[in-house]
CSV table of C-alpha atoms in Angstrom, one decimal:
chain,number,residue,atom,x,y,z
A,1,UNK,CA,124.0,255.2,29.7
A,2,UNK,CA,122.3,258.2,28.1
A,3,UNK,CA,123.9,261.4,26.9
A,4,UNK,CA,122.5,263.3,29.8
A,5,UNK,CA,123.7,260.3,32.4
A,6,UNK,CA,127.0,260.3,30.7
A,7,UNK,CA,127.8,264.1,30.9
A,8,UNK,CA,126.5,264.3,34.5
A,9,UNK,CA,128.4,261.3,35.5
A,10,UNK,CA,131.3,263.1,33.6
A,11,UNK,CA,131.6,266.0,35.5
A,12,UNK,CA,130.8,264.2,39.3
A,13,UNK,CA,133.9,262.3,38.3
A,14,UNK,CA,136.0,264.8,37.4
A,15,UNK,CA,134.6,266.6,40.3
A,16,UNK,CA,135.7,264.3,42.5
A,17,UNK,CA,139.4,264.2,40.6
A,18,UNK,CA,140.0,267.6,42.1
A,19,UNK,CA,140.2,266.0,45.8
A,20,UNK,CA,141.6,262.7,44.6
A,21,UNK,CA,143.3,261.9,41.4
A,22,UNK,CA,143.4,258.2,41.7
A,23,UNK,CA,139.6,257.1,43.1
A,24,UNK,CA,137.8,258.4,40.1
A,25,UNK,CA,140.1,256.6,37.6
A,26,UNK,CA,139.9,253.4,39.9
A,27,UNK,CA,136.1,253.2,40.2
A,28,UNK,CA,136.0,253.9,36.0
A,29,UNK,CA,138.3,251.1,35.5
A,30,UNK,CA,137.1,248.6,38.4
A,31,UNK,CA,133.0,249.4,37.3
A,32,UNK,CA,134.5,248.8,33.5
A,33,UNK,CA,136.4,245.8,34.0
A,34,UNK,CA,133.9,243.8,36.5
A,35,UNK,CA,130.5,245.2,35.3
A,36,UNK,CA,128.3,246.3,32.7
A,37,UNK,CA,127.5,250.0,34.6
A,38,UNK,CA,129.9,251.4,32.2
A,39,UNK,CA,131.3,250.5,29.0
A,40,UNK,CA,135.0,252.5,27.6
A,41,UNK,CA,135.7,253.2,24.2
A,42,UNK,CA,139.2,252.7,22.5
A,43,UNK,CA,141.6,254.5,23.9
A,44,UNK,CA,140.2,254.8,27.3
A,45,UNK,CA,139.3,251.0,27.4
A,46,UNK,CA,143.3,251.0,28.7
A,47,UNK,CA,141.9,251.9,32.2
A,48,UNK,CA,140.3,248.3,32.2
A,49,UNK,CA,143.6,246.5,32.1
A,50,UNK,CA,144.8,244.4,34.5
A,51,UNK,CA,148.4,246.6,35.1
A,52,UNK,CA,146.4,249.7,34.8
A,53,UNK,CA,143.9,249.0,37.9
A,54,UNK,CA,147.1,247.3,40.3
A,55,UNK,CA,149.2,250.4,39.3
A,56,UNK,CA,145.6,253.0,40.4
A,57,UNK,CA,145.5,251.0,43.5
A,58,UNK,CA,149.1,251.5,44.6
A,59,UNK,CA,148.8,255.0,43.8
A,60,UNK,CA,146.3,254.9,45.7
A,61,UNK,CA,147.3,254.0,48.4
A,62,UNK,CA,150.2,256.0,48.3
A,63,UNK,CA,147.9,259.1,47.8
A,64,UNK,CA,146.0,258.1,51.1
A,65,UNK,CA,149.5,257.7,53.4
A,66,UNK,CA,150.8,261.0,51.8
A,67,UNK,CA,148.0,263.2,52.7
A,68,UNK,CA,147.8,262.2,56.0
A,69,UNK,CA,151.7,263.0,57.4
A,70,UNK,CA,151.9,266.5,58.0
A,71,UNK,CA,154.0,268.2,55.7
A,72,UNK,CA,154.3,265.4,53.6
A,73,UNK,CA,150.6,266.4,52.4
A,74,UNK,CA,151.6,269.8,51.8
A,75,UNK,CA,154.3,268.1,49.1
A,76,UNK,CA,151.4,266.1,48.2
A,77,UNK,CA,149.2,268.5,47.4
A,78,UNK,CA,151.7,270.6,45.3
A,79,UNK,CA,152.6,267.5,43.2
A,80,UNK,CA,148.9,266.8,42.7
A,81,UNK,CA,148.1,270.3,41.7
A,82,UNK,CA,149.2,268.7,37.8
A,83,UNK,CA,148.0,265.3,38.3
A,84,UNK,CA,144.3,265.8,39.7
A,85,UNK,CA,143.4,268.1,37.1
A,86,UNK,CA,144.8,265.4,34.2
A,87,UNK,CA,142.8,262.8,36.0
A,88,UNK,CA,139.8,264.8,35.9
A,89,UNK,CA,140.3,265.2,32.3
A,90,UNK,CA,141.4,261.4,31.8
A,91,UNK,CA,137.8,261.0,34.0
A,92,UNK,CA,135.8,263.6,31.3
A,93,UNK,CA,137.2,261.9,28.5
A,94,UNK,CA,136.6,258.8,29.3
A,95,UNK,CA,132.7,258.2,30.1
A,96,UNK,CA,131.6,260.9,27.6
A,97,UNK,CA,133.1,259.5,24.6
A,98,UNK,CA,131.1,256.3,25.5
A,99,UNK,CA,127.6,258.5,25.1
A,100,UNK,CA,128.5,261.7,23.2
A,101,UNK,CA,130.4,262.9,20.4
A,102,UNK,CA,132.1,265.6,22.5
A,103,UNK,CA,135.1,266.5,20.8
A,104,UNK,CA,138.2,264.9,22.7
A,105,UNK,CA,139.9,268.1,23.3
A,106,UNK,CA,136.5,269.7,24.5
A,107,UNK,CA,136.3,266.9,26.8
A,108,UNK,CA,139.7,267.3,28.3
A,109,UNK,CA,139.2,270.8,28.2
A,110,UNK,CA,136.1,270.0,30.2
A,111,UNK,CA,137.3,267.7,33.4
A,112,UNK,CA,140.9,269.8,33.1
A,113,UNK,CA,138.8,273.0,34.7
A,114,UNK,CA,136.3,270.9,36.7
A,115,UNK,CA,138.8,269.1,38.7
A,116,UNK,CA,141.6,271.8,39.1
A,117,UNK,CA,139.1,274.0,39.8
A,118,UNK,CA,137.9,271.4,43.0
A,119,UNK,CA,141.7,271.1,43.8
A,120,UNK,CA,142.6,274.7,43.8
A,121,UNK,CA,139.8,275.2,46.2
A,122,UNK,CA,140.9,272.1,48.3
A,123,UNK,CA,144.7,273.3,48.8
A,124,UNK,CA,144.3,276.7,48.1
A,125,UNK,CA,141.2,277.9,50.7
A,126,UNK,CA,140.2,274.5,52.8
A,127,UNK,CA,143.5,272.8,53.5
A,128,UNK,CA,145.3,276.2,54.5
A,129,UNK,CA,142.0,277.1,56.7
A,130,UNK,CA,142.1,273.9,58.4
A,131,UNK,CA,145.9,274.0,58.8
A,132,UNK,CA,145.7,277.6,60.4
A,133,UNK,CA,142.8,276.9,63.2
A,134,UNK,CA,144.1,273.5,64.2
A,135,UNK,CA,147.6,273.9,63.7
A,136,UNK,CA,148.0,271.3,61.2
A,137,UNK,CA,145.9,268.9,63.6
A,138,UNK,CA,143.1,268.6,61.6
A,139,UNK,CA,144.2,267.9,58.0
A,140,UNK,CA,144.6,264.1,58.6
A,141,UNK,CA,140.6,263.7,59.2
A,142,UNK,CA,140.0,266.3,56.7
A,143,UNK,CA,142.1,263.8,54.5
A,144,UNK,CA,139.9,261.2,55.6
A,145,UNK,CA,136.9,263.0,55.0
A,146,UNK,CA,138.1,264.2,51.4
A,147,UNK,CA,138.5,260.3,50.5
A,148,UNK,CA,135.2,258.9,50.9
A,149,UNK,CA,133.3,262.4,49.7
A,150,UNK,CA,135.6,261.1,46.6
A,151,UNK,CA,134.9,257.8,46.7
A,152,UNK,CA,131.2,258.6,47.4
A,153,UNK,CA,130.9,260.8,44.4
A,154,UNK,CA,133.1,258.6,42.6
A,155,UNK,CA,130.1,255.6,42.5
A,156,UNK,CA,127.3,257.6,43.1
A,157,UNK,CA,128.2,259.7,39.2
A,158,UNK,CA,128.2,256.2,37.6
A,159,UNK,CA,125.0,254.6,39.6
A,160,UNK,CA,122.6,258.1,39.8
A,161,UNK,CA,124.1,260.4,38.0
A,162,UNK,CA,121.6,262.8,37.6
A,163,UNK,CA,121.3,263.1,41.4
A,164,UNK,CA,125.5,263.8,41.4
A,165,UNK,CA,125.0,266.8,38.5
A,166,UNK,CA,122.2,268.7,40.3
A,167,UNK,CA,124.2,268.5,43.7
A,168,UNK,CA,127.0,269.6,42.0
A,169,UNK,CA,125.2,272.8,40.3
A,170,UNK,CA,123.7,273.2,43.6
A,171,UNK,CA,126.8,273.7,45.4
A,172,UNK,CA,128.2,275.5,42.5
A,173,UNK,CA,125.7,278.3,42.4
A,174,UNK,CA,126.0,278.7,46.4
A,175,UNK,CA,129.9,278.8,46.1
A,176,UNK,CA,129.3,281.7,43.3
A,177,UNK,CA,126.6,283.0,45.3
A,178,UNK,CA,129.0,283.4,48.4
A,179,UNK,CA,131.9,284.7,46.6
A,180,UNK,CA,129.7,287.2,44.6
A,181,UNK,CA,128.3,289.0,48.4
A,182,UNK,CA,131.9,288.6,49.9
A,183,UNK,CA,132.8,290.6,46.3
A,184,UNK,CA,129.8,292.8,46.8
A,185,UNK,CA,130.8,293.5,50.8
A,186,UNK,CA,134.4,294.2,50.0
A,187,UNK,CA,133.4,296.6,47.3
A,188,UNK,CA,131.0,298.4,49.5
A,189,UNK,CA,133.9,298.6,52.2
A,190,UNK,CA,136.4,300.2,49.9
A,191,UNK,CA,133.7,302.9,49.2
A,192,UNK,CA,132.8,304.1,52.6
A,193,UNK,CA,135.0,307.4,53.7
């Protein structure tokens, strides 16, 4: 894995941290354990242990249920609001030290903002949107959906990781772009008479 690969692959992982702690740090440790599509360095070679990937899969799996029982995902979501962002850090860490010399704390730094940036959008603007106009109806398939968009980004950051890194600046600069003319609009509002 290049330095390029590695910090793109980086942030889709972290990325995907902010929606799901636990699939990012599953797909690192299952992809380092069983293959050769990524390789950890000491400390974060601990994600390839044995306890490690049983204890990601029952999180898991406890993750998935959560999210899915209405107000029960609310609960999950406030608990997560520490834990995705240190998983996207965890995420950072871990496949740029194998590539780059990024300082460790830069790194951290790094996937900390990425992926509780990507969660504060999730429960702070999407989940309360979706809650609102179907009166909670909706947030199990928007669960659902969340997972694999995870999951998908998850593999796809380690296997084509430059493809991950543009979409991601791609959606990036149109989430700025929006936010920018709603700025703009409501600026414009406040000056009329």
């Amino acid at each position: 894995m290049d330095v390029i690969n590695g910090i793109f692959s980086a942030f889709g992982l972290s990325a995907s941290a902010g929606l799901n702690a636990y699939i990012p740090l599953l797909v690192v440790s299952l992809l380092g354990r069983f293959t050769n599509l990524i390789t950890l360095e000491e400390p974060w070679d601990t994600l390839t242990n044995g306890w490690i990937i049983g204890l990601l899969v029952v999180l898991s799996i406890i993750e998935f249920f959560a999210d899915k029982i209405p107000a029960v995902n609310h609960a999950n979501d406030a608990i997560q609001t520490l834990i995705r962002p240190a998983a996207g850090a965890i995420s950072f860490a871990a496949t740029t030290q194998a590539v780059t010399n990024i300082h460790p704390v830069l790194a951290l730094a790094a996937g900390l903002l990425i992926a509780g940036s990507v969660h504060t959008a999730k429960a702070g603007a999407l989940r309360p949107a979706v809650t609102g106009t179907t009166g909670g109806l909706g947030n199990a398939a928007v669960s659902v959906l969340e997972d694999i968009v995870a999951a998908s980004i998850s593999i796809l950051s380690i296997l084509i990781p430059v493809i991950i890194g543009t979409l991601l600046v791609v959606v990036a600069s149109w989430v700025i772009w929006i936010m920018w003319r709603r700025a703009n609009r409501i600026q414009r509002q406040q000056e009329r008479p």
